[in-house]
Coordinates of C-alpha atoms in Angstrom, one line a residue:
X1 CA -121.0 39.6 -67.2
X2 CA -120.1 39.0 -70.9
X3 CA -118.8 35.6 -69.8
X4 CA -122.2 34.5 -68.2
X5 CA -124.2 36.0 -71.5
X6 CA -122.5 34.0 -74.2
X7 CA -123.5 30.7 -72.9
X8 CA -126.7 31.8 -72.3
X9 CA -127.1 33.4 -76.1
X10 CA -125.7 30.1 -77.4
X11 CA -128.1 27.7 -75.7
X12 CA -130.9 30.4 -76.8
X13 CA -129.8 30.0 -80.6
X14 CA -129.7 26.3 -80.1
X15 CA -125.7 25.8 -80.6
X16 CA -124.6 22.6 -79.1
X17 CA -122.3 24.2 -76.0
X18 CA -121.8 22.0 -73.2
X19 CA -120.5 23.3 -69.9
X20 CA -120.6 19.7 -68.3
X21 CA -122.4 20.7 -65.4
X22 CA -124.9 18.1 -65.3
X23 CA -127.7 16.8 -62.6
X24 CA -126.7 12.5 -62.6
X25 CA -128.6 11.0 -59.3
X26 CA -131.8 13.2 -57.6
X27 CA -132.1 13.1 -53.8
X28 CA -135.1 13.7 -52.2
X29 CA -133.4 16.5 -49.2
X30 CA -136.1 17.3 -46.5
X31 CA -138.9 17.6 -49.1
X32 CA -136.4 19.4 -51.8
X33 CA -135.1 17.7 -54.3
X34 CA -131.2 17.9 -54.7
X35 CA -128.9 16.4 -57.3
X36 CA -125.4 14.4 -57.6
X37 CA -123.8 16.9 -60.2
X38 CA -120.6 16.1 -62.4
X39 CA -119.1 18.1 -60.0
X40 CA -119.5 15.9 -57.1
X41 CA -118.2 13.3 -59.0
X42 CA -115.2 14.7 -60.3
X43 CA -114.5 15.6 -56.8
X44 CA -114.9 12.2 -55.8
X45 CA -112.5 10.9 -58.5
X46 CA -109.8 13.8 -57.4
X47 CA -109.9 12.3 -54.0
X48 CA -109.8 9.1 -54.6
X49 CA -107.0 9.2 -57.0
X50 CA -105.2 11.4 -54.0
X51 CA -106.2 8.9 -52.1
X52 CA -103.9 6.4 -54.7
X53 CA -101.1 8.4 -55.0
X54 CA -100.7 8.9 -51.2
X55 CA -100.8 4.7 -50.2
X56 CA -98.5 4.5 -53.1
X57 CA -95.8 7.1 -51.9
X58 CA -96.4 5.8 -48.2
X59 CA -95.8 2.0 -49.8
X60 CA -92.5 3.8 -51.4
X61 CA -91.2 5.1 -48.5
X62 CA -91.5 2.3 -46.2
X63 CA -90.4 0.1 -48.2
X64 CA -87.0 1.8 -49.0
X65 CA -86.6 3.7 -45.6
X66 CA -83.2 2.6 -45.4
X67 CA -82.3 3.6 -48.9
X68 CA -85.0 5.8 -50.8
X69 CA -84.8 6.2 -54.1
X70 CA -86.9 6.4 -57.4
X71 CA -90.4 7.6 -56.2
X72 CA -89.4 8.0 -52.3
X73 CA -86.8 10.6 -53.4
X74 CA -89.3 12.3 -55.6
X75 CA -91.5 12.6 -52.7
X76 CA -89.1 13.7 -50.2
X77 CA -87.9 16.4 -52.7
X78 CA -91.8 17.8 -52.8
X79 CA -91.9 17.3 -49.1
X80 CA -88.6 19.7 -48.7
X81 CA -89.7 22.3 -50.9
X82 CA -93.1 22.7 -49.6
X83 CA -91.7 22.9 -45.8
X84 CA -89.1 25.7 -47.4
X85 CA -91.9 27.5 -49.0
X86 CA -94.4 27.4 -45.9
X87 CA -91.3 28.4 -43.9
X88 CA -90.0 30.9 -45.9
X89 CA -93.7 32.7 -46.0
X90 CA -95.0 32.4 -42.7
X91 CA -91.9 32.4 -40.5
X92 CA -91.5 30.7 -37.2
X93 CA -95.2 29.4 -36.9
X94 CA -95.0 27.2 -40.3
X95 CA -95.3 24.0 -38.9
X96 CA -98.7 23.2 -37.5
X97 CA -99.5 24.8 -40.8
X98 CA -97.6 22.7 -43.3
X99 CA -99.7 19.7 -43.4
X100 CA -102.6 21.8 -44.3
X101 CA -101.3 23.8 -47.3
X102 CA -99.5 20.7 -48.5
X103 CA -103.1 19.3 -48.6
X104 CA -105.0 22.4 -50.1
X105 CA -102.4 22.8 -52.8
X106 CA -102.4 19.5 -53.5
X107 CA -106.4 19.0 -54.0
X108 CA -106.7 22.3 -56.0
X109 CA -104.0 21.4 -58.4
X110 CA -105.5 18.5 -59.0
X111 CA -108.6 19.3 -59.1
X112 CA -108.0 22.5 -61.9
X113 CA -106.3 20.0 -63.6
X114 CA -108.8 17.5 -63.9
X115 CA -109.8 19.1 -67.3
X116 CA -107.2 17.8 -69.1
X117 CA -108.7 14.3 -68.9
X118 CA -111.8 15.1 -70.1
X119 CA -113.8 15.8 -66.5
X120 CA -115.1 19.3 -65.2
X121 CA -112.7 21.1 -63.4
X122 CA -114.7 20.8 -59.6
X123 CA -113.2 24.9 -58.6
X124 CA -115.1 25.5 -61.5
X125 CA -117.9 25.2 -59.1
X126 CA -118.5 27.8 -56.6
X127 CA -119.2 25.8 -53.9
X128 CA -116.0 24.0 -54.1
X129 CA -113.9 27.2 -53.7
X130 CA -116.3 28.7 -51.2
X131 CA -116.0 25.7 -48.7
X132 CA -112.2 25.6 -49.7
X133 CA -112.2 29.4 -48.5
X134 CA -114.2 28.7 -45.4
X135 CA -112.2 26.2 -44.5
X136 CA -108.8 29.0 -44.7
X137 CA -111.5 31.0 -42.9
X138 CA -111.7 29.3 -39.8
X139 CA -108.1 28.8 -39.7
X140 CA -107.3 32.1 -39.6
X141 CA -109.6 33.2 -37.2
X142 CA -108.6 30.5 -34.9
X143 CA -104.8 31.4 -35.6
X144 CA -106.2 35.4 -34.4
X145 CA -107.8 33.8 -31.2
X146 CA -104.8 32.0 -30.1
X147 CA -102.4 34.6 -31.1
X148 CA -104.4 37.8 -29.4
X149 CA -107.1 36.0 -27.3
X150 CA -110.2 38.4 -26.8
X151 CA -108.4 41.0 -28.1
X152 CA -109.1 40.2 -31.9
X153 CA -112.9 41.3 -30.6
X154 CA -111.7 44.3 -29.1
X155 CA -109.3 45.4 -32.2
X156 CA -112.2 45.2 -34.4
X157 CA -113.5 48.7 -32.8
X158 CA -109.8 50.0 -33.9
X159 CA -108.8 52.9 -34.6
X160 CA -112.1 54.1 -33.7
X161 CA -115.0 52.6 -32.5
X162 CA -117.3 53.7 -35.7
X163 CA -115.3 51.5 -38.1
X164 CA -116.1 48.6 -36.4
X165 CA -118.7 47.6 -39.3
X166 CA -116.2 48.2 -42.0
X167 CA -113.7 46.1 -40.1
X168 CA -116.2 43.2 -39.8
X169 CA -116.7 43.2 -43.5
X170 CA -113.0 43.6 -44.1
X171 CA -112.8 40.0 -41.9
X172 CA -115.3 38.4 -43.9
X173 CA -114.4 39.6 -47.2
X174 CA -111.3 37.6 -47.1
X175 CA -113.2 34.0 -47.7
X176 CA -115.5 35.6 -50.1
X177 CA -112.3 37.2 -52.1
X178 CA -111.0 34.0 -52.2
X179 CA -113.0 32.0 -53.5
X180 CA -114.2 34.1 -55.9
X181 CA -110.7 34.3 -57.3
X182 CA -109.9 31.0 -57.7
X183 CA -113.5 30.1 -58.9
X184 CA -113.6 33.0 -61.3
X185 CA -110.4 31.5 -62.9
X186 CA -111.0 28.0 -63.4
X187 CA -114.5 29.2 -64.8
X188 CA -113.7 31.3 -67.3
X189 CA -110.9 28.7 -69.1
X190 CA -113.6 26.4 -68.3
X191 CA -116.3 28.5 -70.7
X192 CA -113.5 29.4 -73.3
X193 CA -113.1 25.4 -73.7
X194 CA -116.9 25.1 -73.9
X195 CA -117.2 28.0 -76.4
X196 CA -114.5 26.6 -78.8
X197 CA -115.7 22.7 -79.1
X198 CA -119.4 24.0 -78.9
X199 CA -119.3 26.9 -81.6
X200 CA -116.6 26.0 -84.0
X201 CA -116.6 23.5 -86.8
X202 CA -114.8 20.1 -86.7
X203 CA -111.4 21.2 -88.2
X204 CA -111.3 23.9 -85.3
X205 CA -111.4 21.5 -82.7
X206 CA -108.3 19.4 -83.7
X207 CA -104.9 20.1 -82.7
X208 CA -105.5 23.6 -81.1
X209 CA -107.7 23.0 -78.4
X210 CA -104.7 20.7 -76.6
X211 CA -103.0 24.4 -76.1
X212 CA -105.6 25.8 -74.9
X213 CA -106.0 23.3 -72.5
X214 CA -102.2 23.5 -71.7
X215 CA -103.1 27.0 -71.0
X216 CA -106.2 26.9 -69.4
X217 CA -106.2 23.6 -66.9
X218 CA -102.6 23.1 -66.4
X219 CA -100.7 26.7 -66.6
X220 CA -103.4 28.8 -65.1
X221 CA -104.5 26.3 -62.7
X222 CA -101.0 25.9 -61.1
X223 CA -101.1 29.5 -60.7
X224 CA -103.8 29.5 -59.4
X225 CA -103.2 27.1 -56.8
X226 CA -100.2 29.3 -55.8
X227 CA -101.7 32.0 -55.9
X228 CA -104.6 30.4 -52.9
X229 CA -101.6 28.8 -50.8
X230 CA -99.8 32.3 -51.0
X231 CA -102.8 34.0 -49.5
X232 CA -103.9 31.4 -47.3
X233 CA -100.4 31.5 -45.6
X234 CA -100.4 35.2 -45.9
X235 CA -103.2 35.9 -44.3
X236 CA -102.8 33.4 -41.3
X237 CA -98.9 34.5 -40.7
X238 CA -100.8 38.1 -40.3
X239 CA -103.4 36.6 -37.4
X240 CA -99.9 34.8 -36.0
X241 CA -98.1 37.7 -36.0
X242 CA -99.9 40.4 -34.8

């Protein structure tokens, strides 16, 4: 809460604090009107230079399938280590699986990174993370339906039937947990920043802030970005294995 209140204090006392989420391009949406944010943008960029870096390594790899080397080693050494990790954490059903967390990882990393070029982090947007989570969501329920069949329905009245409401929220409170993490994460280094170039004087603002930005965008958000493939893989190896 005392996150949320300095921002708001600053823009009442008329400090120049800049959280860089602004409204570029209105939509009219069914009668309501809707705006292209900074954060759509950003995301936009993130894919797109995704989008780069995976025709490049694909243009790599081809090219020197024979004999890889320079960037088509490098990618083959990320490809092996994320198979071992997905392996290592979900057991014998990793592989329909590693694709996907490849991906996730990759976008989030990115995308908490974004900040140290100057653009607004898009998980510092809740409805990033939440459709991110969703997204782990569905997996996992489908990964509970293939493993169990009808029986995840049935296990939901378990142990006894009268904790079938608690187990229902227990199910959906694993999106909502995640996302809230990783959002809650990326948001606060994203209002610290904000706070420090928006409150403090010139001299404050040189040399120090690239730390803090170190800190912030790139150590916490690969964390972070671990710490969302961890669970993700977690929680679906659970479903899998039950």
């Amino acid at each position: 809460m005392g996150m949320i209140q300095a921002p708001m204090l600053a823009a009442a006392s008329g400090n120049d604090v800049d959280f860089m989420v602004h409204g570029l391009i209105p939509l009219n949406f069914f009668g309501h009107k809707v705006w292209i944010t900074t954060t759509h943008v950003t995301t936009l960029i993130v894919m797109l230079f995704i989008m780069a870096l995976a025709l490049i390594a694909r243009r790599s790899i081809m090219k020197e399938y024979e004999k890889p080397s320079g960037l088509a080693n490098a990618v083959e050494l990320v490809v092996e280590m994320l198979d071992k990790l997905v392996k290592s954490t979900m057991g014998k059903h990793w592989k329909p699986f590693a694709n996907y967390i490849g991906s996730i990882m990759f976008f989030i990393f990115i995308a908490n990174t974004s900040g140290l070029f100057g653009l607004r982090a898009p998980t510092a947007d809740y409805g990033t993370t939440l459709s991110l989570a969703l997204i782990t969501f569905v997996m996992i329920q489908y990964s509970a339906f293939k493993t169990r069949k009808f029986r995840m329905f049935t296990d939901l009245f378990q142990p006894i039937p009268v904790l079938f409401p608690v187990n229902v929220i227990g199910e959906f409170a694993t999106p909502v947990s995640l996302s809230l993490r990783l959002f809650g994460n990326i948001m606060a280094g994203t209002i610290m920043l904000s706070l420090w170039y928006g409150l403090l004087p010139i001299f404050a603002k040189l040399g120090l802030p690239a730390f803090l930005h170190v800190y912030f965008d790139l150590f916490s958000g690969a964390i972070q970005t671990f710490v969302f493939a961890m669970l993700t893989m977690t929680f679906i190896a659970d479903k899998r294995n039950a």
